[in-house]
XYZ file of C-alpha atoms in Angstrom:
576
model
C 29.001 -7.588 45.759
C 31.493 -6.301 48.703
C 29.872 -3.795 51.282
C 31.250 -1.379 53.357
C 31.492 -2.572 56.985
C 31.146 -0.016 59.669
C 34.678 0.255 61.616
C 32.998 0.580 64.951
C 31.417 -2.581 65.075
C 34.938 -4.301 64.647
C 34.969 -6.501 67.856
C 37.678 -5.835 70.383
C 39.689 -9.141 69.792
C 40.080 -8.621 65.919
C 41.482 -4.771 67.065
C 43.743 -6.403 69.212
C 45.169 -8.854 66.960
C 45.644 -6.174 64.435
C 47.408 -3.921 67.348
C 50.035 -7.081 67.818
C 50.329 -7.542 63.982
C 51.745 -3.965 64.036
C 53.538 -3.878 67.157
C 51.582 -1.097 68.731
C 49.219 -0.218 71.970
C 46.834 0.861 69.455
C 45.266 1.124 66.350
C 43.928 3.274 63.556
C 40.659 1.620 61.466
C 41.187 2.493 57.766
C 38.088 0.584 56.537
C 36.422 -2.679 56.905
C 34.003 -4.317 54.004
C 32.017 -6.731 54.036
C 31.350 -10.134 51.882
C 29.729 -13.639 51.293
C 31.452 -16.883 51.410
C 30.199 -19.299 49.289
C 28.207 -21.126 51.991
C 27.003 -17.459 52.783
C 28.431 -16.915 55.422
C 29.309 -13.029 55.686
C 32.746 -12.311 56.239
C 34.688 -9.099 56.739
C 38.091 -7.429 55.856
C 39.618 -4.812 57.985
C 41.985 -2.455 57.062
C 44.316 -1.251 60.445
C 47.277 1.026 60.778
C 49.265 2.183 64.219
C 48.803 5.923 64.906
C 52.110 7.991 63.401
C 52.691 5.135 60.532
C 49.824 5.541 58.412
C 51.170 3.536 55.614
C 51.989 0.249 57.219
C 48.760 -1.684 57.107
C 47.914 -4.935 58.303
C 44.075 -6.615 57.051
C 42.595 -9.629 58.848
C 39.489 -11.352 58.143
C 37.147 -12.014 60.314
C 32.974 -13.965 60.956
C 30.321 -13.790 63.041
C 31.430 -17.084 64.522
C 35.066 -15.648 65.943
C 37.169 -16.794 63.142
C 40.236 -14.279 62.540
C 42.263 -14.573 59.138
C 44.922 -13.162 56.715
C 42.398 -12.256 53.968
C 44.941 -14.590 51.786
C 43.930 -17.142 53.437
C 40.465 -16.889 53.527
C 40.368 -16.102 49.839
C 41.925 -19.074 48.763
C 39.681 -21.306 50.655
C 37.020 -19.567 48.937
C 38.500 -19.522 45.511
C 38.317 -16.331 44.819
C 39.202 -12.754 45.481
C 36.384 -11.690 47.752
C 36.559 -8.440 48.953
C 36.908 -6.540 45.255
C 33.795 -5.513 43.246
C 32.401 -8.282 41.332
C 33.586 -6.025 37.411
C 32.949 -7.537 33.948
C 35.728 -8.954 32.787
C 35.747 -6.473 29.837
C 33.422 -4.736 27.587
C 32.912 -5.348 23.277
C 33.793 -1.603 22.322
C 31.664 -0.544 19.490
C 33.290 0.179 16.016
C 33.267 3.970 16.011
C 34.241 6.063 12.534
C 36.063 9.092 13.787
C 35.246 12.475 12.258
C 38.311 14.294 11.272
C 38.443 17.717 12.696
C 37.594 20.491 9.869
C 39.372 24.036 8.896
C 38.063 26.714 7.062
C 38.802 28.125 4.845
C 40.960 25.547 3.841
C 43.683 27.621 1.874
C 45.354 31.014 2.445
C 46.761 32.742 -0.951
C 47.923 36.748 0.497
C 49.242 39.267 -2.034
C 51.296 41.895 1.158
C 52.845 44.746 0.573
C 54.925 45.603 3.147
C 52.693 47.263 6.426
C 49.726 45.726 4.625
C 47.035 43.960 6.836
C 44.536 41.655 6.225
C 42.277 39.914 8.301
C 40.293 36.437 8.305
C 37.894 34.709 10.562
C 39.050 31.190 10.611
C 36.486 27.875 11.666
C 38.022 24.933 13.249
C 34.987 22.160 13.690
C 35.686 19.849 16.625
C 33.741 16.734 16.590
C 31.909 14.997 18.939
C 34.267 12.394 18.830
C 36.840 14.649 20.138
C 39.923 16.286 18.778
C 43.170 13.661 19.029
C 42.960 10.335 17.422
C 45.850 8.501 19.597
C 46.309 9.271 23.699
C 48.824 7.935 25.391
C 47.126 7.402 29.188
C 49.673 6.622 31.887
C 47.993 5.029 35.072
C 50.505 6.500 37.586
C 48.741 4.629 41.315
C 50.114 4.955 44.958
C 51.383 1.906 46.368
C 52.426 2.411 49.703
C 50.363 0.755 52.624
C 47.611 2.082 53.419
C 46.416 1.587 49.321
C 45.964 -2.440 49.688
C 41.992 -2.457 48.980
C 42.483 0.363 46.029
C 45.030 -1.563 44.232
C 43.383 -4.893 44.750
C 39.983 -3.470 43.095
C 41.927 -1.700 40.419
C 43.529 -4.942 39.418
C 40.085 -6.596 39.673
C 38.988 -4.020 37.492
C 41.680 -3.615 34.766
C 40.660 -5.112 31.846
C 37.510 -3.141 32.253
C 39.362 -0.029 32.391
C 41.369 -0.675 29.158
C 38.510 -1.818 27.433
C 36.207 1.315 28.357
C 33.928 0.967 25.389
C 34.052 5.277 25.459
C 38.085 4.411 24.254
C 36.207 3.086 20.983
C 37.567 4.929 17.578
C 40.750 5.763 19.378
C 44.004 4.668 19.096
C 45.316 4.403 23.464
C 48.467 3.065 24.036
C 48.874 2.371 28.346
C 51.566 3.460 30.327
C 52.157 2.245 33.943
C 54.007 2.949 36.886
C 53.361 3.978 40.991
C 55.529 5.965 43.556
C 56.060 5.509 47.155
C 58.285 7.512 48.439
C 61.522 9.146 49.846
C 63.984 8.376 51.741
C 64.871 5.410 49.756
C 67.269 2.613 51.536
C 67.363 0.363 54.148
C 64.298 0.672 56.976
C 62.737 3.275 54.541
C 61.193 2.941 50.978
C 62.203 0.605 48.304
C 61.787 3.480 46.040
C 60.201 6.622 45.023
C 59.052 5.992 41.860
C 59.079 3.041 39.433
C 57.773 3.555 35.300
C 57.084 -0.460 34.917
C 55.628 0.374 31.057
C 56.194 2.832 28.088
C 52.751 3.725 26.489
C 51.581 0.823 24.268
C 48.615 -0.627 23.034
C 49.217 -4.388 24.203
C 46.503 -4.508 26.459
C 48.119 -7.677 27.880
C 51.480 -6.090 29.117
C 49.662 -3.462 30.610
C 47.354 -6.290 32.833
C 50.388 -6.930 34.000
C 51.842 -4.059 34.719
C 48.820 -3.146 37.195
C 48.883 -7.075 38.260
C 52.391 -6.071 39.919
C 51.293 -3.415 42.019
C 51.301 -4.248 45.590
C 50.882 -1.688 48.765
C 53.773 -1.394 50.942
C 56.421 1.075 52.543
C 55.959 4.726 52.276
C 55.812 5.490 56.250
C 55.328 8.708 57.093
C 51.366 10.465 55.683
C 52.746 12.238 52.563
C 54.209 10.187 49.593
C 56.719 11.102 46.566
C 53.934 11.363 43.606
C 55.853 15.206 42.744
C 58.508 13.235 42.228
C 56.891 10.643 40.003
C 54.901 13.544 37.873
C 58.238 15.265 37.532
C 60.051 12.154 35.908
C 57.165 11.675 33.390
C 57.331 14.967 32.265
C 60.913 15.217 31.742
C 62.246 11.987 31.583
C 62.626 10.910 27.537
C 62.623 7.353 29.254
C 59.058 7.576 29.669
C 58.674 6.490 25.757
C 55.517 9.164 24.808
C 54.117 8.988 21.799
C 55.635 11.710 19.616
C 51.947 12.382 18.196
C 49.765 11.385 21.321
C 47.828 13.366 23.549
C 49.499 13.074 26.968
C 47.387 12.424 29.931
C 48.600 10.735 33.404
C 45.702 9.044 35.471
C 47.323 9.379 39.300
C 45.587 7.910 42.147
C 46.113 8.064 45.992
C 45.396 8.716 49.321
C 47.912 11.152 50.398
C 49.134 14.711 49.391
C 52.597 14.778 48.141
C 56.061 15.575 50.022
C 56.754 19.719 49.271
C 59.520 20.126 48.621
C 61.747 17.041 47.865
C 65.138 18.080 48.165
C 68.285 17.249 45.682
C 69.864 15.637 48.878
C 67.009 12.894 48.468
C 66.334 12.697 44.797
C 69.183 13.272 43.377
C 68.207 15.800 41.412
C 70.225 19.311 40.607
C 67.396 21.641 42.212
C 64.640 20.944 44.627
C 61.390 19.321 43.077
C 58.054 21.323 44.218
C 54.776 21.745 43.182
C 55.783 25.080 41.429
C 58.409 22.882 39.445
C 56.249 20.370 38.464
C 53.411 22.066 37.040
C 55.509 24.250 34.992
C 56.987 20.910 33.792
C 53.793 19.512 33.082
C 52.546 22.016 31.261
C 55.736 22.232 29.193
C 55.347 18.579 28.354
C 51.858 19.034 27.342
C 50.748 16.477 30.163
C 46.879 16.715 31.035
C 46.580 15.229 34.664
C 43.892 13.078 36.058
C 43.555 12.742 39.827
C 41.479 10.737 41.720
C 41.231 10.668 45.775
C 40.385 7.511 47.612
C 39.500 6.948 50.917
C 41.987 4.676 52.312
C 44.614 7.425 54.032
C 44.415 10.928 54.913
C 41.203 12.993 55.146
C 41.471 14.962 51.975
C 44.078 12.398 50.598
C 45.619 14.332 47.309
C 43.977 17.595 48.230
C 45.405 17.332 52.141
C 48.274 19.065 54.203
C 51.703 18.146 53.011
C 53.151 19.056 56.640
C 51.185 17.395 58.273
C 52.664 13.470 59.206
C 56.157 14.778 57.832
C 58.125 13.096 59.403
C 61.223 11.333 57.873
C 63.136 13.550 55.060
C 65.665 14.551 57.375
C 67.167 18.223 56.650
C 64.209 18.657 54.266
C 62.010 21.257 55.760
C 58.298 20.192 54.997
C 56.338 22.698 53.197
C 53.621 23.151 50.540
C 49.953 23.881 51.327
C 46.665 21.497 50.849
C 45.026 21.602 47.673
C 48.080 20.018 45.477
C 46.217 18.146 43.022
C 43.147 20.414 42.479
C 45.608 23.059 41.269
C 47.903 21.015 39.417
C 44.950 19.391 37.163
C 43.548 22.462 36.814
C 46.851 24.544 35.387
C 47.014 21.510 33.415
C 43.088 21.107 32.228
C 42.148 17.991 33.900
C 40.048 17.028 36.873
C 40.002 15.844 40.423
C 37.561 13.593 41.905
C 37.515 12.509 45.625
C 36.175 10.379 47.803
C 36.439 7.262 45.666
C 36.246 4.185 47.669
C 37.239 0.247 46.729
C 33.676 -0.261 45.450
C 33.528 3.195 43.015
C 37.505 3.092 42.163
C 37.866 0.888 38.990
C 34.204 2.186 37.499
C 35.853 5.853 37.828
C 38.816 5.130 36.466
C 37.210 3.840 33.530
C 35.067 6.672 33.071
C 37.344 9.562 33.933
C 39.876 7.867 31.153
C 37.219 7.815 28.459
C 36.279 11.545 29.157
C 39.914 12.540 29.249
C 40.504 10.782 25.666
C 38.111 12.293 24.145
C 37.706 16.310 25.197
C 40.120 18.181 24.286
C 42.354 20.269 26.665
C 43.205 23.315 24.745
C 42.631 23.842 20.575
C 44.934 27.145 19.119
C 45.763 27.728 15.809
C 50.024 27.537 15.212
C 51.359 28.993 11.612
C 54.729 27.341 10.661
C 56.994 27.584 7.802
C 58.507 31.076 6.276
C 54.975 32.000 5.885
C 54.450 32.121 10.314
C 56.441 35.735 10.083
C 53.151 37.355 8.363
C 50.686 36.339 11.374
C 50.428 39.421 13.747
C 47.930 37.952 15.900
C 45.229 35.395 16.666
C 42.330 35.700 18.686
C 41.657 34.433 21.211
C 44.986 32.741 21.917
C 43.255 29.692 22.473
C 40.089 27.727 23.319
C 39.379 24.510 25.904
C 39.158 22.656 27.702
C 36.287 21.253 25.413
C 33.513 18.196 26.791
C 34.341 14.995 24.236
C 30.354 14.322 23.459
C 29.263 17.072 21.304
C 30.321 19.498 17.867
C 32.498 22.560 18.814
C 32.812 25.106 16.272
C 35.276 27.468 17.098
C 36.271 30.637 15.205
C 39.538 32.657 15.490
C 40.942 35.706 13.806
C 43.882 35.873 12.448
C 45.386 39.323 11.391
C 48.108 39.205 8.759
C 50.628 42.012 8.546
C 53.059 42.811 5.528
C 56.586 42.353 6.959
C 59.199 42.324 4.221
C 59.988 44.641 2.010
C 59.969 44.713 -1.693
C 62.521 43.748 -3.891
C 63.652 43.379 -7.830
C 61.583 40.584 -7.936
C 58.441 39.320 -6.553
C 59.045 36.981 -3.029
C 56.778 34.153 -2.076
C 56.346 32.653 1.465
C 54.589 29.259 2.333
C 53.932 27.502 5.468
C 50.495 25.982 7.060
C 48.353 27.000 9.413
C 48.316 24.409 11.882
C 44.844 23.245 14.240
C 46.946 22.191 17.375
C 44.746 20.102 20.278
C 46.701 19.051 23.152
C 50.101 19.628 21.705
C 49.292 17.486 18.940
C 48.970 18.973 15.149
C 45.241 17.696 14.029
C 44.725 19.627 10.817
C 46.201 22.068 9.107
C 45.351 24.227 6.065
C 48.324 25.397 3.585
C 49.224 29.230 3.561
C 50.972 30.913 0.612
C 52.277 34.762 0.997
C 53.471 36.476 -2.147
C 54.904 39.735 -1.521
C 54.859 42.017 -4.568
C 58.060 43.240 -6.533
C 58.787 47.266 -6.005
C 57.433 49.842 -8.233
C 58.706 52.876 -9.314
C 57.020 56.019 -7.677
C 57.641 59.660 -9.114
C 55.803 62.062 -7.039
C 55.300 65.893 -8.147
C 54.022 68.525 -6.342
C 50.595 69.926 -8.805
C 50.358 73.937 -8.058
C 47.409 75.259 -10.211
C 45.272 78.371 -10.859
C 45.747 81.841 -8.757
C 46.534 82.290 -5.099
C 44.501 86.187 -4.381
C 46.163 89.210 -2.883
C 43.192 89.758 -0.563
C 42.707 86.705 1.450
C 43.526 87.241 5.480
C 45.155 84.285 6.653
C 48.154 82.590 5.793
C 49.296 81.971 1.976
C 50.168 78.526 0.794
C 52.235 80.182 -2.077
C 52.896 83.861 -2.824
C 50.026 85.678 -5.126
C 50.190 84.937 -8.800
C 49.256 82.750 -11.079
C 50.435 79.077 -11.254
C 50.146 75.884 -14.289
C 52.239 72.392 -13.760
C 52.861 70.045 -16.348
C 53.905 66.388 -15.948
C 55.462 64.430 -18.617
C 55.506 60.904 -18.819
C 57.926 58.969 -21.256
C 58.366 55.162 -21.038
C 61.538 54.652 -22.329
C 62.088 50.854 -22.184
C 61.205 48.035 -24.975
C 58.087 46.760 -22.523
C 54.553 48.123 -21.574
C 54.415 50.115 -18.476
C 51.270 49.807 -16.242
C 50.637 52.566 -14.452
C 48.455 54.002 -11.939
C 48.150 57.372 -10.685
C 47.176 58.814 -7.329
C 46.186 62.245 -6.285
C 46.130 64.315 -2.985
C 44.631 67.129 -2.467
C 46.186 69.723 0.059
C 44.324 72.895 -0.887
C 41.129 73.091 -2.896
C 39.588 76.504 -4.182
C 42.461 78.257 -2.244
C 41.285 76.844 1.228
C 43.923 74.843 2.877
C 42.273 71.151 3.725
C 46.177 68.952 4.408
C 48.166 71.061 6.536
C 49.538 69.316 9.415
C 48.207 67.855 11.264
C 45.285 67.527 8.865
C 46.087 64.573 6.338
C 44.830 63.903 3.104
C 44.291 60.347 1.581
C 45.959 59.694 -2.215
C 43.090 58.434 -4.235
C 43.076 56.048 -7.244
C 41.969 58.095 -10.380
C 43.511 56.151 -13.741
C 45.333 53.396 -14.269
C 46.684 53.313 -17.988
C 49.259 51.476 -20.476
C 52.245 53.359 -21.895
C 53.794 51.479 -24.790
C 57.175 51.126 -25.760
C 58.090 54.753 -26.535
C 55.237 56.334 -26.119
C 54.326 59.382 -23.588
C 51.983 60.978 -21.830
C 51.272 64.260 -19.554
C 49.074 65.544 -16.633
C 48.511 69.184 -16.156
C 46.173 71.435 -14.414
C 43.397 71.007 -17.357
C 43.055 67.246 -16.142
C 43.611 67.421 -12.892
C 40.324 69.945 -12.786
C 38.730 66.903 -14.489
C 39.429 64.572 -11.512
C 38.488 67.159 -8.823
C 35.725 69.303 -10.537
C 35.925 72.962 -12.058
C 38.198 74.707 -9.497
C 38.622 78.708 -9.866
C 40.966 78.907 -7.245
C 43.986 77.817 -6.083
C 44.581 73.739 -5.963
C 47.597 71.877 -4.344
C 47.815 68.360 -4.575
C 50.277 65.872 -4.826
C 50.831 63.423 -8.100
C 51.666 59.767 -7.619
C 52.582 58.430 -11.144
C 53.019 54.925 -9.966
C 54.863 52.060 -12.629
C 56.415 48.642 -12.916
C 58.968 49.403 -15.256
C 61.110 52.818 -15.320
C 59.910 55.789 -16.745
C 61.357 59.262 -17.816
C 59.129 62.166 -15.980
C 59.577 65.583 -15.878
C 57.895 68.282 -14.243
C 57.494 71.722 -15.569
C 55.906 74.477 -13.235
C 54.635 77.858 -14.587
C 54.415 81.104 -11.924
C 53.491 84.490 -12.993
C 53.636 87.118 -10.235
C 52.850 89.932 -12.562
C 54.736 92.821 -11.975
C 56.148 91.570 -8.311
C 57.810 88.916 -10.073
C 57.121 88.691 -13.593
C 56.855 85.430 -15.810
C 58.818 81.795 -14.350
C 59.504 78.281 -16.281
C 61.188 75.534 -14.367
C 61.644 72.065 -15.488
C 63.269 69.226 -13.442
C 63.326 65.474 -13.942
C 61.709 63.368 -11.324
C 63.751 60.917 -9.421
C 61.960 57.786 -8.998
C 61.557 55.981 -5.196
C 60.820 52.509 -5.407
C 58.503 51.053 -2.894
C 55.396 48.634 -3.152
């Protein structure tokens, strides 16, 4: 198993042969491991770049017996790639039975009136095998110079990485590509950013994919990965999975170029870190970053001016700390300090638990039916750990927001459970919203308003009776309920404004064809309780077909005003 090697006890010749390789006075040491041959003889690789072009790398081999080598070289004679970790070639994943994720209840059926709410606590049940059945997982890897030993253990280490036994029960189809960097042209960069594969689940064409990565070009310390990120989020070219979970896997050693200007990408507007995220998040793209050791001190996480040194009219900006804010506006992680030996093993790993947690889980109504749902709380939850049972409740608040017609109106739709931008269950949701009803509302004045009392009168003194009428006219059977407010009760005022008074339910009756009905005083003393004084109240007479009222009102001021008998008819309002 390869060892690290420590860079100081490089001799002097092997530093200066690595200065010539690179033309320079001098020389940077990346990092040096160390290996057997198979006679056992140790043997090491170092890892050299010339101070102000961090990204053009030279290795040479070299033994305790003076002999200097391309590690090419030396590997051949051995027969094998030496300096990688020795990785199984690939793992037996286990036949998993996914649990589907659960909804309760699993039907809505709302009767709303218009203004009507109703709320109901909803369960989603996550299980511990995770939300999404299919991912889509995009290994997106640095390849410029100084990532030689990284790439080399990564290819070592692919078919352990696809076959990451935590993948088993999903459906993963692997996309590939790597960035350099910008300018792109002659003396510079062969390019910023190549997609080599569309997600698919041939493990084969995605070997290699990987097997094509080699480290070269980039130049100056940061590299074009917001680029890269920016193409696959917005780039249909990419080929995602319409029903996938999204989720790029970017390694490097280098913090990203901020910004890249349309000058050098081509691009309408400038691509930054702002840009990008917003992107990502729009494409529903969890991002997975790892760090290695092989270039800049904090490598993704570093300064972005610092090293700038060849995009031209391009002022360098940004701060450090890219890709720990980018994964974490886009719920995924960042691990650093990931060396040749740790690199495919994390990978691996950091895949599996990115499959199966779950980013973010809301709750999404479609159809005609999504106009009823005023809220839903909380908006949303994640991001969720893949190895356990989440039961997650939300409440949804449904509000009545049409209004009534001839006939009755009925809304459907689902309710959809939507993890990671993918729809993962859904429960069906049917709104009915009632036909109108015929309303005819009389004012009820009953029994005697005194001379003597001190503050204000409702009515003038004198004695009062009211009579309702109620004729159903029609060849059907009415249904009808009636409603009563009171607004003054044994002459004392209890619903003037702004004191309000609730209509309550006191009968609900049938009226044949032809028949009728009244309300007067008598039973509205039967509802309320024997009342001496005055009572005010209002009469709802509510029906589903149309009805003939009438209301007849009886005053007798005595000699102020002498006996009254008015009779109107009662215009109907229709309304739930």
């Amino acid at each position: 198993m390869p060892q690290p090697f420590p860079t100081d006890r490089v001799p002097d010749e092997v530093r200066a042969r690595l200065a010539a390789d690179l033309g320079s006075t001098d020389v940077t040491l990346l990092a040096a491991t160390e290996a057997r041959l198979p006679s056992g003889e140790a043997v090491r690789v170092v890892d050299a770049a010339a101070p102000g072009a961090p990204n053009v790398v030279r290795r040479l081999t070299f033994t305790d017996a003076g002999d200097i080598r391309p590690v090419e070289e030396v590997e051949r004679l051995a027969g094998r790639r030496l300096f990688v970790p020795d990785l199984t070639p690939g793992h037996i994943r286990p036949d998993v039975r996914r649990e589907p994720v659960r909804i309760e209840p699993r039907t809505n059926d709302w009767r709303l009136d218009r203004c009507q709410r109703a709320v109901e606590t909803v369960t989603v049940t996550i299980p511990p095998t995770g939300a999404t059945p299919k991912a889509d997982v995009y290994l997106l890897a640095d390849t410029t110079g100084s990532m030689a030993g990284i790439l080399a253990a990564v290819q070592a280490g692919a078919s352990g990485i696809l076959n990451h036994p935590g993948l088993a029960g999903f459906d993963v189809a692997w996309g590939i590509g790597n960035y350099r960097d910008f300018p792109v042209g002659a003396g510079f960069s062969s390019y910023a950013f190549a997609h080599q594969l569309a997600p698919t689940t041939v493990h084969a064409d995605a070997d290699t994919a990987i097997a094509a990565w080699a480290a070269d070009e980039g130049f100056d310390l940061p590299e074009g990965q917001l680029f890269a990120l920016d193409r696959l989020a917005v780039d249909p070219g990419i080929g995602w999975r319409a029903d996938s979970r999204r989720i790029v896997v970017w390694f490097g050693d280098a913090p990203g170029h901020d910004p890249i200007c349309p000058e050098l990408s081509g691009l309408p507007s400038a691509v930054t870190e702002a840009s990008v995220t917003a992107a990502l998040q729009a494409a529903g793209i969890t991002v997975v970053a790892v760090s290695t050791m092989s270039g800049a001190p904090d490598a993704l996480d570093g300064d972005p001016t610092l090293g700038s040194s060849d995009y031209g009219t391009c002022a360098a900006g940004g701060t450090p700390g890219q890709a720990t804010r980018i994964t974490a506006a886009t719920g995924g992680t960042h691990t650093s300090g990931i060396d040749t030996d740790t690199i495919a093993t994390t990978l691996g790993d950091l895949v599996a638990a990115a499959v199966a947690s779950t980013g973010s889980v809301s709750l999404v109504p479609t159809g005609d039916a999504a106009v009823f749902v005023e809220s839903i709380t909380p908006p949303a939850y994640g991001p969720l750990p893949g190895d356990e049972e989440h039961v997650l409740q939300f409440e949804v608040t449904w509000l009545g927001v049409r209004a009534c017609l001839e006939r009755e109106q009925v809304f459907t739709g689902t309710l959809d459970v939507v993890a990671d931008g993918v729809v993962v269950a859904a429960k069906s949701v049917r709104v009915t919203v009632p036909p109108c009803r015929y309303h005819y509302v009389v004012e009820m004045l009953c029994g005697v308003e005194k001379e003597d009392r001190e503050d204000c009168h409702p009515v003038v003194p004198g004695r009062y009776a009211t009579t309702v009428t109620i004729t159903n006219p029609t060849t059907c059977t009415a249904t009808i309920e009636k409603h009563l407010a009171l607004l003054v009760v044994e002459g004392e005022v209890i619903g003037r404004e702004p004191d309000v008074q609730d209509g309550r339910l006191f009968a609900r009756i049938e009226l044949g064809p032809h028949q009728a009905t009244m309300d007067d005083c008598c039973a509205l003393r039967e509802v309320v309780g024997r009342v001496d004084g005055l009572l005010v109240a209002t009469l709802d007479v509510i029906s589903d077909v149309p009805l003939a009222v009438s209301a007849v009102h009886t005053s007798d001021r005595g000699e102020r005003g002498g006996l009254t008998l008015t009779t109107r008819s009662v215009e109907p309002r229709r309304a739930p």
